Short mmCIF file of C-alpha atoms and ligand atoms in Angstrom, two decimals:
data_model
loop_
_atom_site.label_atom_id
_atom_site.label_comp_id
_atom_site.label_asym_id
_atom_site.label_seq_id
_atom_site.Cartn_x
_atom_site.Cartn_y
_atom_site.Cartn_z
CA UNK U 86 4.20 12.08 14.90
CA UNK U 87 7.32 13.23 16.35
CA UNK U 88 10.39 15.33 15.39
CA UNK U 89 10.21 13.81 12.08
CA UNK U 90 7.55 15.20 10.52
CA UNK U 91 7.84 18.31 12.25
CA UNK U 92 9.02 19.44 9.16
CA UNK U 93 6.54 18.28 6.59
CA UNK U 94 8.16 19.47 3.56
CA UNK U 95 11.37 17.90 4.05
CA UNK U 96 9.59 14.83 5.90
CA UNK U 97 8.17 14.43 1.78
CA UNK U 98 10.97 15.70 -0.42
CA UNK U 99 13.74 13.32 1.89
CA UNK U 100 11.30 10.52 1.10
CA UNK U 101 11.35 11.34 -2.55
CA UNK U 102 15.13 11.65 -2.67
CA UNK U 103 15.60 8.28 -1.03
CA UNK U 104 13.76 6.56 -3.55
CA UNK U 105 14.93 8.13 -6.25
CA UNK U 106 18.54 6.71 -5.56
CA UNK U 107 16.81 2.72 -4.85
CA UNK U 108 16.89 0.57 -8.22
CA UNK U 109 14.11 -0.26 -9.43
CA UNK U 110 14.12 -3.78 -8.49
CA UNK U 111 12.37 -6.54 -6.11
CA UNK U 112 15.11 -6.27 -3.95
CA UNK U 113 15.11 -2.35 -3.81
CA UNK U 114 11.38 -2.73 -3.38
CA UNK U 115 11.53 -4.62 -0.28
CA UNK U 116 14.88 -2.81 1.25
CA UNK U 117 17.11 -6.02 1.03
CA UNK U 118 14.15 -8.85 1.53
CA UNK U 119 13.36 -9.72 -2.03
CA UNK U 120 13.34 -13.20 -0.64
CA UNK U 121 10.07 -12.98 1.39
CA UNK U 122 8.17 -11.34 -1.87
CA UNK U 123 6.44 -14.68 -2.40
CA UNK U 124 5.75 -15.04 0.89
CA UNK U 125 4.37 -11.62 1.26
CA UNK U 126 2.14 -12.62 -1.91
CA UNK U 127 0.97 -15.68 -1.09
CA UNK U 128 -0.32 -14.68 2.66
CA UNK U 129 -2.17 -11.61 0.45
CA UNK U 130 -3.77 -13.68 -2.02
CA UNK U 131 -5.28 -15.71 0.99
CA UNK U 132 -6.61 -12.78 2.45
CA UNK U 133 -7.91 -11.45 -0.34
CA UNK U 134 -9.52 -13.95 -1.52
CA UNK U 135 -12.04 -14.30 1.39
CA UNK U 136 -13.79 -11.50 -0.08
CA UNK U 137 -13.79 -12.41 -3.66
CA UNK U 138 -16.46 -14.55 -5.75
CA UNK U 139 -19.75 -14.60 -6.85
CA UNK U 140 -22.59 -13.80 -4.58
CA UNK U 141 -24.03 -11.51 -2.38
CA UNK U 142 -21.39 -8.83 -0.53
CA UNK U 143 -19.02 -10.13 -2.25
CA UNK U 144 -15.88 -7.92 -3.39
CA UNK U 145 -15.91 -7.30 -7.44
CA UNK U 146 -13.09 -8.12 -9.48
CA UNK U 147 -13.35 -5.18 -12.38
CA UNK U 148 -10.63 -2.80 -10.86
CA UNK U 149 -8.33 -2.38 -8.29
CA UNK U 150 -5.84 0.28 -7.20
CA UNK U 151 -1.91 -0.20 -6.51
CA UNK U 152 -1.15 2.28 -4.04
CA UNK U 153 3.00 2.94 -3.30
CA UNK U 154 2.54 0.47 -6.22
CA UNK U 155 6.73 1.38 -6.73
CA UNK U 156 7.71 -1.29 -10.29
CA UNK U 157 4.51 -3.36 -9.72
CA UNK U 158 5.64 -6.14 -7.64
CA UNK U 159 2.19 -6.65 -6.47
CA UNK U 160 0.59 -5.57 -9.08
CA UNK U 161 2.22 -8.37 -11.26
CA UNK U 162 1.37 -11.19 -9.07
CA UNK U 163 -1.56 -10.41 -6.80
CA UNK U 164 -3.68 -8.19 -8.87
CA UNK U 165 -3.20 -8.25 -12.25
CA UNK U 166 -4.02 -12.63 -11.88
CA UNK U 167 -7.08 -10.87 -9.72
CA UNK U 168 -8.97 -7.82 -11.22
CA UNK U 169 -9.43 -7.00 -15.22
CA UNK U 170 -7.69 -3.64 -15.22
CA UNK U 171 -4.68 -2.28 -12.39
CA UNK U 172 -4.14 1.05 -12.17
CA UNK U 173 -0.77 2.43 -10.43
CA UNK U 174 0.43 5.18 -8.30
CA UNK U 175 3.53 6.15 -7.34
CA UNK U 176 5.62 9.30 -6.24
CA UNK U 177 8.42 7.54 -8.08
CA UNK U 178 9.01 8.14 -11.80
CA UNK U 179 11.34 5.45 -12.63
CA UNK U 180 9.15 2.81 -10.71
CA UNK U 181 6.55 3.49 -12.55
CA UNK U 182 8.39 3.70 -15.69
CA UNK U 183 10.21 -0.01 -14.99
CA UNK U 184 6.86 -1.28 -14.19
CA UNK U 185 6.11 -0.90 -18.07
CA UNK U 186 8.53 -3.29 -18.75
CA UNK U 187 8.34 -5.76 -15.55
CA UNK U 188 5.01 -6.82 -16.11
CA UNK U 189 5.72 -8.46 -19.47
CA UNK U 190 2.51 -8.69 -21.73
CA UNK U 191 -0.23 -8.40 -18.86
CA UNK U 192 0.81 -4.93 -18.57
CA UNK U 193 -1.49 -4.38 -21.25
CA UNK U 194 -4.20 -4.32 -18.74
CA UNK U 195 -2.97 -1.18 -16.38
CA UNK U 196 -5.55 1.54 -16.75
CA UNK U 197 -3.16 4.50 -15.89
CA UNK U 198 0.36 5.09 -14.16
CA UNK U 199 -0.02 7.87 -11.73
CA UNK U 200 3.18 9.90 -10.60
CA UNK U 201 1.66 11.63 -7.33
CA UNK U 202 2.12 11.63 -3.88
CA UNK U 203 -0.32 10.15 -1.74
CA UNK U 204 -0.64 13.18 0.23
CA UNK U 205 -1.84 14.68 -3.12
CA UNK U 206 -3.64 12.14 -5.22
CA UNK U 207 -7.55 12.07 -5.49
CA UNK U 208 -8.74 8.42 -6.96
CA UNK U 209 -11.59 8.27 -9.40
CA UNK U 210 -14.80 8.16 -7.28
CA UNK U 211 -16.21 4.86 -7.28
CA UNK U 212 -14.05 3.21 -9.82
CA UNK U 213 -12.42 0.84 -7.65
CA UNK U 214 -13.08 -2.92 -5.86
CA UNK U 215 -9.77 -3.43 -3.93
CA UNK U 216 -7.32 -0.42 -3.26
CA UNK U 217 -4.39 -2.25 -1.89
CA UNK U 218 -2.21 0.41 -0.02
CA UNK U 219 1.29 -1.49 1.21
CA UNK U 220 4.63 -0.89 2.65
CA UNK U 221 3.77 3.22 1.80
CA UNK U 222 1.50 4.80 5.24
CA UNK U 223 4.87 5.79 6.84
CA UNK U 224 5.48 7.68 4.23
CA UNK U 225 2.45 9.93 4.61
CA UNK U 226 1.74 12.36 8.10
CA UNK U 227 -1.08 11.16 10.32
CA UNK U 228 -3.16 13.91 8.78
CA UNK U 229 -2.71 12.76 4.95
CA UNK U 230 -3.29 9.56 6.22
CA UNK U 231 -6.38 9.92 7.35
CA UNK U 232 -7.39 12.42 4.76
CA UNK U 233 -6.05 9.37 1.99
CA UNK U 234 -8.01 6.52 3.48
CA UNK U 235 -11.19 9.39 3.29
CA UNK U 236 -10.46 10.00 -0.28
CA UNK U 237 -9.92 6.44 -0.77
CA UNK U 238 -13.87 5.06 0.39
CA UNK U 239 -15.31 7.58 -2.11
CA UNK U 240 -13.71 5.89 -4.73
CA UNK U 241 -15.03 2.32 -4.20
CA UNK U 242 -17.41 0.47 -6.27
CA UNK U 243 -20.55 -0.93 -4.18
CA UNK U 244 -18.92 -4.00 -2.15
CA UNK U 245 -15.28 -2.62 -2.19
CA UNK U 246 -12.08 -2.56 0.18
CA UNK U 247 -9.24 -0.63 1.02
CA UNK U 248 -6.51 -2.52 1.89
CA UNK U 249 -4.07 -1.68 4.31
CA UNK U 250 -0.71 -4.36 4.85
CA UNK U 251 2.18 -2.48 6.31
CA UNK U 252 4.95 -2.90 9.07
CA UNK U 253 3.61 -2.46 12.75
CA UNK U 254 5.76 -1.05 15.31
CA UNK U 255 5.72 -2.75 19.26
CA UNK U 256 4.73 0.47 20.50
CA UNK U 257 4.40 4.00 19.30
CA UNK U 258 5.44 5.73 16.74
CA UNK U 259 9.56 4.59 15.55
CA UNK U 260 11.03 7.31 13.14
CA UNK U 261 13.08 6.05 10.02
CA UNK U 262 15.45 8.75 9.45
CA UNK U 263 17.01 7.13 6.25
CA UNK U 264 13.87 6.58 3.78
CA UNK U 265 12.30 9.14 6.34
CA UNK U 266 9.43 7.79 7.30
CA UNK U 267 7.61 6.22 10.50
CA UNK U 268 6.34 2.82 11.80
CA UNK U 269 3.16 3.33 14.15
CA UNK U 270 1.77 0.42 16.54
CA UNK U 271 -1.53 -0.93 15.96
CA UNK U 272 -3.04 0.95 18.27
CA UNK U 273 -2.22 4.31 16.02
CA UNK U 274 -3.11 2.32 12.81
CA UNK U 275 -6.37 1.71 14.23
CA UNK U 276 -7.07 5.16 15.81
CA UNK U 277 -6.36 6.78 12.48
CA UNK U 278 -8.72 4.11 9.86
CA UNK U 279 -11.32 5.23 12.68
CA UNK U 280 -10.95 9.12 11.94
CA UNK U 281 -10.99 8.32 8.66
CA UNK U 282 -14.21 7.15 9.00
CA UNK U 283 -13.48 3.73 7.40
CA UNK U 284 -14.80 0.14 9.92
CA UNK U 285 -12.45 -3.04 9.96
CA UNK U 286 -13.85 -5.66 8.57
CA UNK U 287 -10.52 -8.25 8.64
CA UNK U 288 -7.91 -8.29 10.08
CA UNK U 289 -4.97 -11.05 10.18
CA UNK U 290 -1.26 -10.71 10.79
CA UNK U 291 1.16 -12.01 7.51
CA UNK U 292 3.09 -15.20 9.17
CA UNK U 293 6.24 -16.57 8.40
CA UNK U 294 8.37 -13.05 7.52
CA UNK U 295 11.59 -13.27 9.20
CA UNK U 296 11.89 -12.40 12.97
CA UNK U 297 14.19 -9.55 13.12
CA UNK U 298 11.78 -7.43 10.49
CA UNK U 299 8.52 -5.59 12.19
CA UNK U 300 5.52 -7.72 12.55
CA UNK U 301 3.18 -6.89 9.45
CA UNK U 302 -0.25 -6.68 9.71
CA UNK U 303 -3.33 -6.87 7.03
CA UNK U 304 -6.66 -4.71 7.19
CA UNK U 305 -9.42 -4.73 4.83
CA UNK U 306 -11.58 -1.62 5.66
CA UNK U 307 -14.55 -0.18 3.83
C1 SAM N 261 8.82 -0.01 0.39
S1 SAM N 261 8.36 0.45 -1.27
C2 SAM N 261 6.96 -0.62 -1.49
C3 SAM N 261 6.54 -0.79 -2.93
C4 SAM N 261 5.34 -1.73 -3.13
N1 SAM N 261 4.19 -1.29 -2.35
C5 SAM N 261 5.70 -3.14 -2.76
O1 SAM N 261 5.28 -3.61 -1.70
O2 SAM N 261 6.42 -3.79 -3.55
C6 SAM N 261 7.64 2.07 -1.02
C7 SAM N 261 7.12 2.74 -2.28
O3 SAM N 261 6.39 3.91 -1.90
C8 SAM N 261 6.71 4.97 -2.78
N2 SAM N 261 6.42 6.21 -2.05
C9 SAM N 261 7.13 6.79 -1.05
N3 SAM N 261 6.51 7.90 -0.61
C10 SAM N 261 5.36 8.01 -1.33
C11 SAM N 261 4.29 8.96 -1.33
N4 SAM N 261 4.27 10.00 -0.49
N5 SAM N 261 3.29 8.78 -2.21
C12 SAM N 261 3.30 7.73 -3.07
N6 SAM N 261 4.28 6.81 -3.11
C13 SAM N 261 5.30 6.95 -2.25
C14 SAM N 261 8.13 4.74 -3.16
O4 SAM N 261 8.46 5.37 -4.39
C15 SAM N 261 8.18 3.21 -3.26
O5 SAM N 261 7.84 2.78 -4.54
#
């Protein structure tokens, strides 16, 4: 991964301290863009919803997982409209705590806030349909990574996803040194789901973000 993470600790606890000092807003959420949230939302709910509904293989709606969920921005108006019961993890207190009050009443239906790293976190085997996991894998080394998505396919129901929608560099692996993290290319996304064991089922690019942000990209693995 580079210089960056050479130093794992620090790699976690800068990451920690930068977010710490974001508000807890759309805007901090999205570094600046709070504009393209609906945007962002809108090309999710399309892709999501290819794999929702009644029938055979399709995805159930019972539970899903918020991973990086930060105040709840998608949580509020992908999955809560989506799945019975959200749950919500976070390495950031104050998100989490500001997400009690941002989703208004429909809150009531988050199973658990989680304060943990990704690196550290172990979801429920089997309780979830969708784990949506965006804007948050540059935050973790290549080997959490892989070791997350693992953790994360034991803890689908029968018919489930992971979902992974995150920023996609043009090639290698581009170091943020400010909310220390990294953007890899697809090639690197790809490599990784594989040693995690996980298949690609879908894959699509999100259209219409602005041209000077990275390309993002949407993958629904199982
Ligand atoms: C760019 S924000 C995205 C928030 C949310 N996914 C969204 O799209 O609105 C990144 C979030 O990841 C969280 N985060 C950073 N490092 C993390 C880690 N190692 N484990 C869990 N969450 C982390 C931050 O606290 C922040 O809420």
């Amino acid at each position: 991964m580079g210089d960056i993470a050479e130093n794992e600790t620090s790699f976690y606890s800068n990451a920690e301290g930068y977010w710490k000092e974001v508000p807890p807003t759309v805007d901090g959420m999205l570094g600046g863009y709070g504009s393209i949230s609906s945007i962002d939302i809108n090309g999710s709910k399309a892709f999501l919803q290819k794999f929702l509904g009644e029938g055979e293989g399709k995805t159930g709606t019972s539970c899903a997982l918020d991973c990086g969920a930060g105040i709840g921005r998608i949580t509020k108006r992908l999955l809560l409209p989506l799945f019975n019961t959200v749950d919500l993890v976070d390495v950031t207190q104050e998100f989490l705590d500001k997400a009690k009050t941002y989703l208004g009443d429909e809150g009531k239906r988050v199973g658990k806030y989680i304060c943990n790293g990704l690196q550290d976190f172990v979801p429920e085997t089997g309780r979830y349909d969708v784990i949506w996991i965006q804007w948050v894998i540059g935050h973790l080394t290549d080997d959490h990574l892989v070791e997350f998505l693992r953790r994360c396919q034991k803890a689908l129901r029968p018919n489930g996803l992971v979902v992974v929608k995150d920023n996609v560099s043009y090639e290698g692996v581009v170091p943020d040194e400010v909310d220390s993290s990294v953007c890899r290319d697809l090639e690197i996304v790809h490599s990784l789901v594989g040693r995690a064991g996980l298949r690609i089922v879908y894959e699509e690019q999100q259209m219409n973000f602005p041209k000077e942000i990275y390309q993002v990209h949407m993958l629904a693995l199982r």
